[in-house]
Short mmCIF file of C-alpha atoms and ligand atoms in Angstrom, two decimals:
data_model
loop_
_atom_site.label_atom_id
_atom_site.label_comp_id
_atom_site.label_asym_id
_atom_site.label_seq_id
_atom_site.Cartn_x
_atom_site.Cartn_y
_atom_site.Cartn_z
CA UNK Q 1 -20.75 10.76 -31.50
CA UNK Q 2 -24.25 11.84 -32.06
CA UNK Q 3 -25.47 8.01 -32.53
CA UNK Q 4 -23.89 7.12 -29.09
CA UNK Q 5 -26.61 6.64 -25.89
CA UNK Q 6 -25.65 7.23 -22.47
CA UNK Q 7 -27.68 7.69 -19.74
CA UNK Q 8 -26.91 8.26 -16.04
CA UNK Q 9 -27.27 5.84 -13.53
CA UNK Q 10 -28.02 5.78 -9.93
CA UNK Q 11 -24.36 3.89 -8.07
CA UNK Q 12 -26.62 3.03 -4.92
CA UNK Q 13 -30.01 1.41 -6.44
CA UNK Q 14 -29.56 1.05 -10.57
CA UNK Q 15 -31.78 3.44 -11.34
CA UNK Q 16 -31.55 5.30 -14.39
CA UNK Q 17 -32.45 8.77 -15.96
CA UNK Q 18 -31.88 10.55 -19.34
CA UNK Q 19 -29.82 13.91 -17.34
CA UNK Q 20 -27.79 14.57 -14.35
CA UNK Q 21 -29.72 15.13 -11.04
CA UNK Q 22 -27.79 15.53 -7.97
CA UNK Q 23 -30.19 13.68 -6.06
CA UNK Q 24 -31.69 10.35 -6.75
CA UNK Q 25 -35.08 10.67 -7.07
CA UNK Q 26 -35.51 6.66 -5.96
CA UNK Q 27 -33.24 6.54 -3.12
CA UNK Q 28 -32.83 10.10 -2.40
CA UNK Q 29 -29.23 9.47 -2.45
CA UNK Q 30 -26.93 12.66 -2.94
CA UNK Q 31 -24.01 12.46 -5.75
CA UNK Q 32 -24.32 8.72 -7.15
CA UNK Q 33 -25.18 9.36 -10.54
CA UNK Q 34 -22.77 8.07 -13.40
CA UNK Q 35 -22.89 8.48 -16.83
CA UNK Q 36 -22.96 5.52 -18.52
CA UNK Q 37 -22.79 4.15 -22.23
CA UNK Q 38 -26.43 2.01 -22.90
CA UNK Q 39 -25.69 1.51 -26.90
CA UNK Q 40 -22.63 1.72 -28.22
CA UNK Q 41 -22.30 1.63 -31.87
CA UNK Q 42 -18.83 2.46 -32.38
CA UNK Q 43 -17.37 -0.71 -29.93
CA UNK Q 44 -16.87 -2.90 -32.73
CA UNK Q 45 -14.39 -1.16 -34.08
CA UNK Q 46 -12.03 -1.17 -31.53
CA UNK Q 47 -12.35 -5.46 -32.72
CA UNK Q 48 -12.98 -6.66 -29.38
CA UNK Q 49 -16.29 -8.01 -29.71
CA UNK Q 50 -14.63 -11.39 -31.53
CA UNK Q 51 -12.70 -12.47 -28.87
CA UNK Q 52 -15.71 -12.55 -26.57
CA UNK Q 53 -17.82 -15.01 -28.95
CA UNK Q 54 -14.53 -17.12 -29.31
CA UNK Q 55 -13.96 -18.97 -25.57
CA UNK Q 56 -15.38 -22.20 -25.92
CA UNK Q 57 -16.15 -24.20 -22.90
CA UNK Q 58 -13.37 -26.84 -21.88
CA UNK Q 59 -12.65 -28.90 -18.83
CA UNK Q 60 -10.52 -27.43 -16.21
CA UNK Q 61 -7.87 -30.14 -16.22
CA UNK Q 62 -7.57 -29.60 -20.30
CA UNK Q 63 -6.43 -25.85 -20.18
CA UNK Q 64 -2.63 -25.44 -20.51
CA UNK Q 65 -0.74 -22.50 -18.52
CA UNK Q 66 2.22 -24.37 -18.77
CA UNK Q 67 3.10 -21.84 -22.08
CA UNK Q 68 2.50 -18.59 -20.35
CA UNK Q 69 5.04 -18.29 -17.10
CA UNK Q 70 4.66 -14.59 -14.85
CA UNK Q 71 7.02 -12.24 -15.91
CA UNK Q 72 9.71 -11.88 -13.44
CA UNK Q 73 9.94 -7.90 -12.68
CA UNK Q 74 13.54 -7.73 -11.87
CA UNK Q 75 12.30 -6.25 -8.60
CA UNK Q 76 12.47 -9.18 -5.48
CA UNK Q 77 10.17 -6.88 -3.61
CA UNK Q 78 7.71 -6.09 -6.46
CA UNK Q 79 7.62 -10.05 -7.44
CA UNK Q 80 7.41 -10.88 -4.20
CA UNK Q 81 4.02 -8.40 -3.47
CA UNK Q 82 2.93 -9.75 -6.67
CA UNK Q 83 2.64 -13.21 -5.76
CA UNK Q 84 5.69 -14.18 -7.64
CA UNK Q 85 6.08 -12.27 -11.20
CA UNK Q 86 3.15 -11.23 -13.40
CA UNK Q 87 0.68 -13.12 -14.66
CA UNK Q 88 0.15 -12.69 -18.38
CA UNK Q 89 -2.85 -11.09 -18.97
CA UNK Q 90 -3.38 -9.55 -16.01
CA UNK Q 91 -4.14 -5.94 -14.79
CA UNK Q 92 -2.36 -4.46 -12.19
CA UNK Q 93 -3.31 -1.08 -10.45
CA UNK Q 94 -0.60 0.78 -8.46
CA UNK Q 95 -2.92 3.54 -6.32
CA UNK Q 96 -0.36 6.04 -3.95
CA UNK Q 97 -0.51 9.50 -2.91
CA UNK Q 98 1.65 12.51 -5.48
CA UNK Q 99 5.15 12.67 -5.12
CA UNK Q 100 5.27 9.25 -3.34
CA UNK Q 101 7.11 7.65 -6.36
CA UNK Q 102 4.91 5.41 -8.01
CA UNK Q 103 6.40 6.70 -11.61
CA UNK Q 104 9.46 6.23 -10.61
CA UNK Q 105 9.03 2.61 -9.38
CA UNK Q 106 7.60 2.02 -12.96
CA UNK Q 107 10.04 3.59 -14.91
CA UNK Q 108 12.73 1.84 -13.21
CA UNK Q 109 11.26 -1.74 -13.47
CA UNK Q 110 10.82 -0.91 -17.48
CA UNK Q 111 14.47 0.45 -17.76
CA UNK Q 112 15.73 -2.64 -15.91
CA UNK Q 113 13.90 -5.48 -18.15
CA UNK Q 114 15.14 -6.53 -21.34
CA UNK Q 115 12.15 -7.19 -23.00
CA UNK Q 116 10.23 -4.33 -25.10
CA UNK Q 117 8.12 -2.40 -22.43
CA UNK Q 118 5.55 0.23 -23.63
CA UNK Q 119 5.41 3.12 -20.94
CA UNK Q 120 2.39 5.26 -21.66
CA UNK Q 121 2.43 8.50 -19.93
CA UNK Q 122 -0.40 11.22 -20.51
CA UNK Q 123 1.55 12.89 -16.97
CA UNK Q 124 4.87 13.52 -18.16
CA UNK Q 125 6.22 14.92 -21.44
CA UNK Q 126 9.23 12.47 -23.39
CA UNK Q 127 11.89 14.57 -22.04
CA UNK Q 128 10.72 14.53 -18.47
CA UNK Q 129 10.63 10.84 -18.53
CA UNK Q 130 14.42 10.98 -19.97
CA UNK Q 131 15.37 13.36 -17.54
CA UNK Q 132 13.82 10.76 -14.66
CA UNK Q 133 15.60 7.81 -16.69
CA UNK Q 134 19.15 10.22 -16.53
CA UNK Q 135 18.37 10.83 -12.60
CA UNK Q 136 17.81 6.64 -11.94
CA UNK Q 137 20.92 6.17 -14.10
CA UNK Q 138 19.55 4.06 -16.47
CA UNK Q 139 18.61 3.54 -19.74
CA UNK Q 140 17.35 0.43 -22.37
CA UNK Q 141 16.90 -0.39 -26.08
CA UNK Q 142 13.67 -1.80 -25.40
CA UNK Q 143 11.93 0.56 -23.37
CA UNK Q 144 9.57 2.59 -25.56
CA UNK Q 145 8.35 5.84 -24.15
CA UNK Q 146 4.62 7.21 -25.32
CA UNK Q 147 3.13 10.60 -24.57
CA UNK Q 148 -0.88 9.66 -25.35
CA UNK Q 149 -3.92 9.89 -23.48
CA UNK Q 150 -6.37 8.28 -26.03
CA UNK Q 151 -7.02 4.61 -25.20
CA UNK Q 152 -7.98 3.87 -29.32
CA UNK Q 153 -4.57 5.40 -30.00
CA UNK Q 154 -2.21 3.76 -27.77
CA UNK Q 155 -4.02 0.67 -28.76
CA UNK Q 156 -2.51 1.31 -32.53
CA UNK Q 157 0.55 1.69 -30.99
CA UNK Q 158 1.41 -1.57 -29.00
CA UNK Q 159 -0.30 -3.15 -31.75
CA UNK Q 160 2.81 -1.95 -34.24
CA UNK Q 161 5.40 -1.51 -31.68
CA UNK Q 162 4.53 -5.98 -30.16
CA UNK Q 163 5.40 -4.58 -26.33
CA UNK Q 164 5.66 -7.52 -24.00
CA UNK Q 165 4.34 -5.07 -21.30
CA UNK Q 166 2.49 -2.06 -20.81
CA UNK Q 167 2.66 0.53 -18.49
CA UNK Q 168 0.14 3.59 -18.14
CA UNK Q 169 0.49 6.77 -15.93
CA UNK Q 170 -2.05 7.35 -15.31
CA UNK Q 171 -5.62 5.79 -15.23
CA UNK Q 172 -7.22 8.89 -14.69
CA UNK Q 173 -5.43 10.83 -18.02
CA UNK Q 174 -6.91 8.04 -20.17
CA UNK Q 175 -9.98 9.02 -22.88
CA UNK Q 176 -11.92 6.80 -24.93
CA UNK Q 177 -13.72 8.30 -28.11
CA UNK Q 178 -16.35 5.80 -27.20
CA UNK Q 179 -17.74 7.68 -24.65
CA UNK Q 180 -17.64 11.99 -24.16
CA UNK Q 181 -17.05 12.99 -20.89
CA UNK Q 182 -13.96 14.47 -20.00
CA UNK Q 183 -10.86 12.10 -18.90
CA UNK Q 184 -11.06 11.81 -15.48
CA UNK Q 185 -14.56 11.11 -14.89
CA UNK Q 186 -15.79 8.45 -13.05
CA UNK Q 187 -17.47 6.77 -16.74
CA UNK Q 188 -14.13 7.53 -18.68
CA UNK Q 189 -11.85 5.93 -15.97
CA UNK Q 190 -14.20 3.04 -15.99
CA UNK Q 191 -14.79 2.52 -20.13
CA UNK Q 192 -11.28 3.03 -20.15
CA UNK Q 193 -10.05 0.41 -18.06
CA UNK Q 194 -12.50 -1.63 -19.37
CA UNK Q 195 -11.10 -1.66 -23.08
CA UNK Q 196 -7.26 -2.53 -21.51
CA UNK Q 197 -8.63 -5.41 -19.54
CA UNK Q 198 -10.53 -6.95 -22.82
CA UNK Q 199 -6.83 -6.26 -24.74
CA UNK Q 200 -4.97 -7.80 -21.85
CA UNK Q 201 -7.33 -10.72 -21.49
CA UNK Q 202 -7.34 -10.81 -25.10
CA UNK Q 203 -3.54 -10.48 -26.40
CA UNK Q 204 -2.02 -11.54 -22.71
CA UNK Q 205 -0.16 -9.12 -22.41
CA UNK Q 206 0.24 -7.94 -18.86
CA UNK Q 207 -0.49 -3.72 -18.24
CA UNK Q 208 0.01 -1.90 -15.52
CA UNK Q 209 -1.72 1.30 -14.49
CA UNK Q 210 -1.49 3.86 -12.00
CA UNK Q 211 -4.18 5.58 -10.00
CA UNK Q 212 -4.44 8.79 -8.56
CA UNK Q 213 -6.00 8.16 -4.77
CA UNK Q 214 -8.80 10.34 -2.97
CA UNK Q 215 -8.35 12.55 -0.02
CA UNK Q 216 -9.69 9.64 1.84
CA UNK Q 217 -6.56 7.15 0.42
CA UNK Q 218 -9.17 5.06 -2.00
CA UNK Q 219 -8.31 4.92 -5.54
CA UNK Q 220 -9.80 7.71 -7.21
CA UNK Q 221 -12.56 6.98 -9.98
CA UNK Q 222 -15.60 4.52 -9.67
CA UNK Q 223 -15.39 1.39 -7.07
CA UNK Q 224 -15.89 -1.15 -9.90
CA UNK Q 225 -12.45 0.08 -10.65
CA UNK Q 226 -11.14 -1.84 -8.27
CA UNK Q 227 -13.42 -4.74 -8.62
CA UNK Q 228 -12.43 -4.94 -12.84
CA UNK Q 229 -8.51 -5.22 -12.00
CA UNK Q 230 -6.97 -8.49 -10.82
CA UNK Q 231 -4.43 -6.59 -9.07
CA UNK Q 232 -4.34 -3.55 -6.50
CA UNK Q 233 -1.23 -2.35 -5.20
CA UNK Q 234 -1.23 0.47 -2.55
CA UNK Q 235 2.33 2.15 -2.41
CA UNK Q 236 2.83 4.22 0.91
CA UNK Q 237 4.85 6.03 2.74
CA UNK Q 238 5.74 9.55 4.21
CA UNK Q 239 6.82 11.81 1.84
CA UNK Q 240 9.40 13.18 4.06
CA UNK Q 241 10.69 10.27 5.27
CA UNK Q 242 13.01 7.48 2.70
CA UNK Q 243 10.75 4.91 3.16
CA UNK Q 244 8.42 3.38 1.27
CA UNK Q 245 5.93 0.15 1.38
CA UNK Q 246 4.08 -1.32 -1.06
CA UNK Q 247 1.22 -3.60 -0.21
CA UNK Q 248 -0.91 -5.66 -2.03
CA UNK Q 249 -4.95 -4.67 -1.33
CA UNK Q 250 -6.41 -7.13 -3.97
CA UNK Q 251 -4.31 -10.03 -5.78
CA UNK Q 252 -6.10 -12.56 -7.75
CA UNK Q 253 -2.80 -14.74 -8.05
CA UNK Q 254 -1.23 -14.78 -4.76
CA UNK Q 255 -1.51 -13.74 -1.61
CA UNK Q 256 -2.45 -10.09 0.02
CA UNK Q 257 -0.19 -10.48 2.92
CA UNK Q 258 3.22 -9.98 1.27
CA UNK Q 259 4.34 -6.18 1.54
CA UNK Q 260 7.35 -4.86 -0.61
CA UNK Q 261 10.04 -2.53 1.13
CA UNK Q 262 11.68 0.45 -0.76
CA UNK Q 263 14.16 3.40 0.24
CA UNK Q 264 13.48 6.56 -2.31
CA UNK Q 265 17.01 7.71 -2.89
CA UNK Q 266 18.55 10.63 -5.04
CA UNK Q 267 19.16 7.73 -7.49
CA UNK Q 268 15.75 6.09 -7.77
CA UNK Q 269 14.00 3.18 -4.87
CA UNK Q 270 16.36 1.01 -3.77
CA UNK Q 271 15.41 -2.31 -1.83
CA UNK Q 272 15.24 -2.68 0.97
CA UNK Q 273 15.95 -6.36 2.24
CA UNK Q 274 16.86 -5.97 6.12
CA UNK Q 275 14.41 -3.78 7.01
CA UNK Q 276 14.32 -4.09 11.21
CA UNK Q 277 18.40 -3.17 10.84
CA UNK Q 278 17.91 -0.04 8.98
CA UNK Q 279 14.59 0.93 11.00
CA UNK Q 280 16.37 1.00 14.36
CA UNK Q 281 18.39 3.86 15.20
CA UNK Q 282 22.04 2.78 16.54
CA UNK Q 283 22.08 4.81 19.87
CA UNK Q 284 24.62 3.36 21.39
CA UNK Q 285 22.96 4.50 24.98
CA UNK Q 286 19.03 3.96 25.33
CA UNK Q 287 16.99 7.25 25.43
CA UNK Q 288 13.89 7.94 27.51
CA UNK Q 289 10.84 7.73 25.38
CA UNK Q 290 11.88 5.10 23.02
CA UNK Q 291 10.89 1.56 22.88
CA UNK Q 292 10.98 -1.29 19.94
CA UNK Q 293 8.64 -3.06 18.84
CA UNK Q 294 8.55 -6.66 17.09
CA UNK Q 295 5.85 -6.09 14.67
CA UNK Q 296 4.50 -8.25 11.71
CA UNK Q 297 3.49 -6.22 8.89
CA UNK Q 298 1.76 -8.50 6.01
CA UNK Q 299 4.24 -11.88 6.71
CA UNK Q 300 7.48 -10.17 7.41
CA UNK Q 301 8.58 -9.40 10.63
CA UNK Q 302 9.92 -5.33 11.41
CA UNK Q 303 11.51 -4.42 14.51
CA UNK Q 304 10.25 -1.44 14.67
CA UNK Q 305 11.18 1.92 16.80
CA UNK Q 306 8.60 4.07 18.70
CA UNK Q 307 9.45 7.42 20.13
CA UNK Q 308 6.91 9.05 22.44
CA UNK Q 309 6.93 13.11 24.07
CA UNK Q 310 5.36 13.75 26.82
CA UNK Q 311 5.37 16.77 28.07
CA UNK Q 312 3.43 19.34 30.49
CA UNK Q 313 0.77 20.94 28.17
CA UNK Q 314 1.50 24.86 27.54
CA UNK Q 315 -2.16 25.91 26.43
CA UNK Q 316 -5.34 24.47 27.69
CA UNK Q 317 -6.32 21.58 26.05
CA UNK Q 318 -3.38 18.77 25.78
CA UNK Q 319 -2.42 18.04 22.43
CA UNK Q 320 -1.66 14.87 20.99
CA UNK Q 321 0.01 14.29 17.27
CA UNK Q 322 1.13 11.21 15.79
CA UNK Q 323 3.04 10.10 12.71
CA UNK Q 324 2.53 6.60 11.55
CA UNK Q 325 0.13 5.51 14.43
CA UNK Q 326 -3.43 5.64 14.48
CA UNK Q 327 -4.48 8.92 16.42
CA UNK Q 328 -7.80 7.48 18.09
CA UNK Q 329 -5.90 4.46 18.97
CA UNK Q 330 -3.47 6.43 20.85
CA UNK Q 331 -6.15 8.33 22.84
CA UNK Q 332 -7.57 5.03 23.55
CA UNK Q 333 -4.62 3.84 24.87
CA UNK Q 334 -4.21 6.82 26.70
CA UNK Q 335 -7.40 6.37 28.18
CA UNK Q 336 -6.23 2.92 29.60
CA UNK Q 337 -3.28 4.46 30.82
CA UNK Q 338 -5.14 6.91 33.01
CA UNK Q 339 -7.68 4.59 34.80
CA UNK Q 340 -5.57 1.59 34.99
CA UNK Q 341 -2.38 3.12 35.63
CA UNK Q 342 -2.93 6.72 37.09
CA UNK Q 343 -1.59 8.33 34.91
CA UNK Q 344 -2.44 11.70 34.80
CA UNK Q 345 -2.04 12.59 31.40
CA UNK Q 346 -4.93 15.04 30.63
CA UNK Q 347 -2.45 17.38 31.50
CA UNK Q 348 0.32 16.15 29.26
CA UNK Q 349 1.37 16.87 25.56
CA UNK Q 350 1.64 13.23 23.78
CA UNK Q 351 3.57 13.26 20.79
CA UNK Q 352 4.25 9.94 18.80
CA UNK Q 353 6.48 8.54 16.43
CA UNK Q 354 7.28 5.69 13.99
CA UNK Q 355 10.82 5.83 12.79
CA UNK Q 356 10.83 5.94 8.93
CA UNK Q 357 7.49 7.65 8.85
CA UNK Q 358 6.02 3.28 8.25
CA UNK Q 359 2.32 3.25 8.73
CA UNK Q 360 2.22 0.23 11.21
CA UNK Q 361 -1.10 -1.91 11.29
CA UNK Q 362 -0.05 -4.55 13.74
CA UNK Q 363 -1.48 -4.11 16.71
CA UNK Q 364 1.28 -5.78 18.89
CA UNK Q 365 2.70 -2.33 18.50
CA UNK Q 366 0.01 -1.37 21.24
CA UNK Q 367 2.43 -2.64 24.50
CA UNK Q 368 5.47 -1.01 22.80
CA UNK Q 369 3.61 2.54 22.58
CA UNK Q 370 2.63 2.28 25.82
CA UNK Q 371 6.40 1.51 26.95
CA UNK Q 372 7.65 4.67 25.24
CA UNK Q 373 5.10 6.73 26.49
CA UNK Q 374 5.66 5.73 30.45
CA UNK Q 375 10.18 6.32 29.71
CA UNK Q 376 8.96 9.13 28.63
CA UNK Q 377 6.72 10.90 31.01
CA UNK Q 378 9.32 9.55 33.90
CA UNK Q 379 12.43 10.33 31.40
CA UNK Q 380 14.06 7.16 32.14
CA UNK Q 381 15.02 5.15 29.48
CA UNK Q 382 13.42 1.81 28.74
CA UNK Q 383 16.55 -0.96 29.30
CA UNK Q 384 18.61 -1.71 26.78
CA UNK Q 385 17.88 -5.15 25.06
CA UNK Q 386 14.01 -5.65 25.61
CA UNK Q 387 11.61 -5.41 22.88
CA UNK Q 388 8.18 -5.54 23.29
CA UNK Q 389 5.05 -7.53 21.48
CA UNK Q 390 1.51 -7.31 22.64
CA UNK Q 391 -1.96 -5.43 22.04
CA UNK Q 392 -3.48 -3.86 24.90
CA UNK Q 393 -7.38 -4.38 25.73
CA UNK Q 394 -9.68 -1.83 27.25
CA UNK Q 395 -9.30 -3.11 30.27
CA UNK Q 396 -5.79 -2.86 30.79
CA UNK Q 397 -4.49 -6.16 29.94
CA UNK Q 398 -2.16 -7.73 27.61
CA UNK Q 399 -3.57 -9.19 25.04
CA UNK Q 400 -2.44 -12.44 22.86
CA UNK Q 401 -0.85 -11.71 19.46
CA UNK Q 402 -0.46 -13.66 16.05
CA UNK Q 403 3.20 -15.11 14.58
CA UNK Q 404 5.11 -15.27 17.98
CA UNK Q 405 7.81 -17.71 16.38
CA UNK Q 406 8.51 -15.27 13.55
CA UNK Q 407 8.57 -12.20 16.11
CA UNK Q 408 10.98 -14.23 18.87
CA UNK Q 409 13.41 -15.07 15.75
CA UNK Q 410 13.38 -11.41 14.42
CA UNK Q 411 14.32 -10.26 18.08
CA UNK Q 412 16.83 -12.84 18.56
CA UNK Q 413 18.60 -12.40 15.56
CA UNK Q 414 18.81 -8.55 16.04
CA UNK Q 415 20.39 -9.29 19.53
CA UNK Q 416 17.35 -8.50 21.63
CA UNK Q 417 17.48 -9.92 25.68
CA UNK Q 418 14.23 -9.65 26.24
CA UNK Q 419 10.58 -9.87 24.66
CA UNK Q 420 7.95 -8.83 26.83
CA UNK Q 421 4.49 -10.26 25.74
CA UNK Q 422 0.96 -11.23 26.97
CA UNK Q 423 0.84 -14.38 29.51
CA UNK Q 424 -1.95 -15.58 26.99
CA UNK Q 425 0.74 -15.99 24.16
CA UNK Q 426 1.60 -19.18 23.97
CA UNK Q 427 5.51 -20.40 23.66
CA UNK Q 428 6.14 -23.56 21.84
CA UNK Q 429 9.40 -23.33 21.82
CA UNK Q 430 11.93 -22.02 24.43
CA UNK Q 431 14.32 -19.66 22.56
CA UNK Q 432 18.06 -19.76 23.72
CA UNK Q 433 19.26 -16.28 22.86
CA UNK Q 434 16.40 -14.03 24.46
CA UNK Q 435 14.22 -13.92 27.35
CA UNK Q 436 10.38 -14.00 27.14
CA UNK Q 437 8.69 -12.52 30.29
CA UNK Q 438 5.06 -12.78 30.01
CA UNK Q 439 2.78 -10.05 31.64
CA UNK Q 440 -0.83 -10.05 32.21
CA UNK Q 441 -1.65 -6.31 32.96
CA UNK Q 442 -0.41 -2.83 32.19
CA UNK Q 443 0.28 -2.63 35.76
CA UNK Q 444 2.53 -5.67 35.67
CA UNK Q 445 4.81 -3.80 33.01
CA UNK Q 446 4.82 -0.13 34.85
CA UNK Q 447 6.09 -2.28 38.75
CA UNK Q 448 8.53 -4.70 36.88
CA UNK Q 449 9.80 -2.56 33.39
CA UNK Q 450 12.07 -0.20 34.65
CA UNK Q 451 13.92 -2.34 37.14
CA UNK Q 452 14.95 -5.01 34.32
CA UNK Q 453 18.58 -4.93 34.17
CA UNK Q 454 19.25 -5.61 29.74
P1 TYD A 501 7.18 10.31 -8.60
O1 TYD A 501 7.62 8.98 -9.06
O2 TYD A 501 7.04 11.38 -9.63
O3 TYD A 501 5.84 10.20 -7.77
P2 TYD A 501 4.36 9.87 -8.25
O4 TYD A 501 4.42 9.34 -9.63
O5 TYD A 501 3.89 8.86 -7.24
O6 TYD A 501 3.58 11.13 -8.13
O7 TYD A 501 8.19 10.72 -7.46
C1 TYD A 501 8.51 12.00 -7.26
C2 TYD A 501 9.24 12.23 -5.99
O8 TYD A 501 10.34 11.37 -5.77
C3 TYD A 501 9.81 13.62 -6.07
O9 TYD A 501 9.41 14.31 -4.92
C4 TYD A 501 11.28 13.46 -6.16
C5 TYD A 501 11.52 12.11 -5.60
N1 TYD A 501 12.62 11.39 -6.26
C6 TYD A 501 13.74 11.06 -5.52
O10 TYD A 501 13.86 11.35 -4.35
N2 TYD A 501 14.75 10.34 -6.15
C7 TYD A 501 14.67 9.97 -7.46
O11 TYD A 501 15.59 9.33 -7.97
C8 TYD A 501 13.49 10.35 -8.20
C9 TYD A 501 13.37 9.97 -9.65
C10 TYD A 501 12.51 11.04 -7.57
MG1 MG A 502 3.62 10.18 -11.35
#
């Protein structure tokens, strides 16, 4: 590899130098240098360079996709975040924190498809995989299993095995003898990638990869990563908790709003297609501290359950700890609570919730968080039958929220009496079933909430 250049080049401003510095001596940024092939002698080998010179211009209305259909996955909720099957050609990247099940989701979509499925894995030995494919309960004639990290080999090997898709676990095992850092590194990860998107673009055959994330829950390995994929595909969730969501970050062929809904069983992820039923708890009598929510997450609406502790702090400084719910956003509401409402709750231990450990984004959750924390601190339940859907502003009011329709539907099919919203929110259409009281203030909710009769 003697006859290969690299040099190493500055993320922030492009500029280049022959070794490593820690510091670029342009921008005087810390940590942005990246190795980086400048001549690469060896690339035609790997046949790639043809393809390239072969794409002749045509006119837009003369090129055919009629021939290529997506790939349905066998999985509604994987199809569904994919924008409807997968594309041929196209490079997906399924990013998730360990132990959150992101092999298993992969494994189980190649077991379930009857076409011939290459699953790469430079993770897991054969047997483990088997083992895993034992556990899920399933097995298939065409799923071939591949223990290789080297991108030039596994190349040779969908080239003789003709896999109609190809899965890799993970990104960040993958080396290419092109280049000689060590597999993981930010110019491996990226040269890697690189030579499966010229194959996929080049053979259409779809691949999948999965990515290790960062402390800070960003895709480990180079940004351009991300840019170089048509697909990203976060997959989330509380490890102690079943559930899991996948959501679409980046999707060159359909729509980023969609989200996908799993359960991780002993057998493998199940669907999960009625998501509000499962997510509410069936207490038959309403407990202080709780309060549901009629959320939107991507385009599907989740009633949602919030359960909020407050209690008199034991040591000095109050703590508050939340699962599922931004923390800043609930000392921020907190905030509210104690100059608009009076609330003295500088003294107070806040503890929050989300049932099923779901990372909510919505912020109509706001009004609902606010609900369980008052039940709580008074320890009288919220009513039975209302549901709540509104963000809350700094000043204390209710604020107007997106989707209403979908939200008053969800609600009203799950046999909620009441929605309580924002008087800015605007009702086309009188439902039958439920109730919408509008409310402009937080003070509105504390005089009239816990006199509503469900
Ligand atoms: P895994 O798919 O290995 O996660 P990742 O590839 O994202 O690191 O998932 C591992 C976790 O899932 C592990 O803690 C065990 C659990 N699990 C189940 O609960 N049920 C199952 O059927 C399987 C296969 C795994
Ligand atoms: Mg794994």
């Amino acid at each position: 590899m003697s006859s290969l250049k690299t040099a190493f080049f500055c993320q922030n401003c492009g500029t280049h130098y022959p070794k490593w510095l820690g510091q670029c001596g342009s921008c005087k940024e810390w940590n942005t240098l990246v190795e980086e092939i400048i001549e690469n002698p060896k690339k035609k080998s790997l046949g790639l360079s043809k393809s390239q010179t072969s794409s002749k211009p045509i006119k837009v209305t003369e090129i055919d996709t009629s021939n290529n259909p997506r790939l349905n996955l066998k999985d509604e909720e994987l199809n569904r975040v994919l924008g409807g099957g997968v594309v041929p050609g196209s490079l997906i990247l399924i990013g998730g924190e360990p132990g959150i099940g992101k092999s298993t989701l992969l494994l189980q979509i190649s077991l379930l498809l009857n076409i011939r499925v290459l699953y790469v894995s430079g993770e897991e030995s054969q047997q483990q995989i088997k083992r895993r494919a034992d556990r899920i309960n399933s097995n298939s004639e065409s799923c071939f299993v591949l223990n290789e990290t080297n991108v030039e080999k596994i190349i040779q090997h969908v080239n003789s095995i003709k896999p109609e898709l190809i899965i890799i676990d993970s990104v960040q095992t993958l080396q290419t003898d092109t280049i000689d850092s060590s597999p993981g590194s930010v110019s491996q990860i990226k040269e890697s990638t690189s030579h499966f998107l010229k194959y996929a673009k080049k053979t259409h055959l779809p691949v999948i990869m999965v990515g290790h994330i960062t402390k800070d829950g960003g895709i480990a390995g180079p940004k351009i990563l991300e840019h170089m994929v048509d697909v990203v595909l976060h997959f989330e969730g509380d490890r102690n908790h079943i559930y899991r969501i996948l959501r679409s970050k980046k999707n060159r062929f359909g729509s980023t709003a969609e989200i996908g809904i799993y359960e991780m069983l002993s057998d493998g992820l199940k669907q999960v297609n009625n998501p509000s039923e499962l997510l509410l708890s069936d207490n038959k009598e309403p407990l202080s501290g709780n309060a549901i929510s009629a959320t939107i997450e991507g385009i599907r609406p989740i009633m949602i359950e919030i359960q909020a502790l407050v209690s008199t702090a034991v040591y000095g400084t109050p703590q508050r700890s939340t699962t599922g719910f931004n923390s800043k956003r609930l000392n921020m509401l907190l905030a509210v609570l104690e100059k608009k409402a009076g609330f003295n709750l500088g003294t107070k231990d806040v503890f929050l919730n989300i049932t099923g450990g779901i990372k909510i984004e919505d912020p109509a959750i706001d009004l609902a968080v606010i609900a369980a924390i008052l039940s709580s601190n008074i320890n009288i339940p919220v009513p039975k039958g209302i549901c709540f859907a509104a963000e809350i502003g700094l000043s204390g009011e209710l604020r107007n929220i997106s989707k209403i329709d979908q939200r008053i539907n969800e609600a009203e099919k799950l046999g909620f009496k009441f929605l309580i919203v924002s008087k800015a929110t605007k009702i086309s259409k009188v439902p039958k079933k439920i109730k919408i009281l509008q409310y402009s203030r937080i003070e509105d909710l504390i005089k009239n909430l816990f006199k509503e009769r469900g």
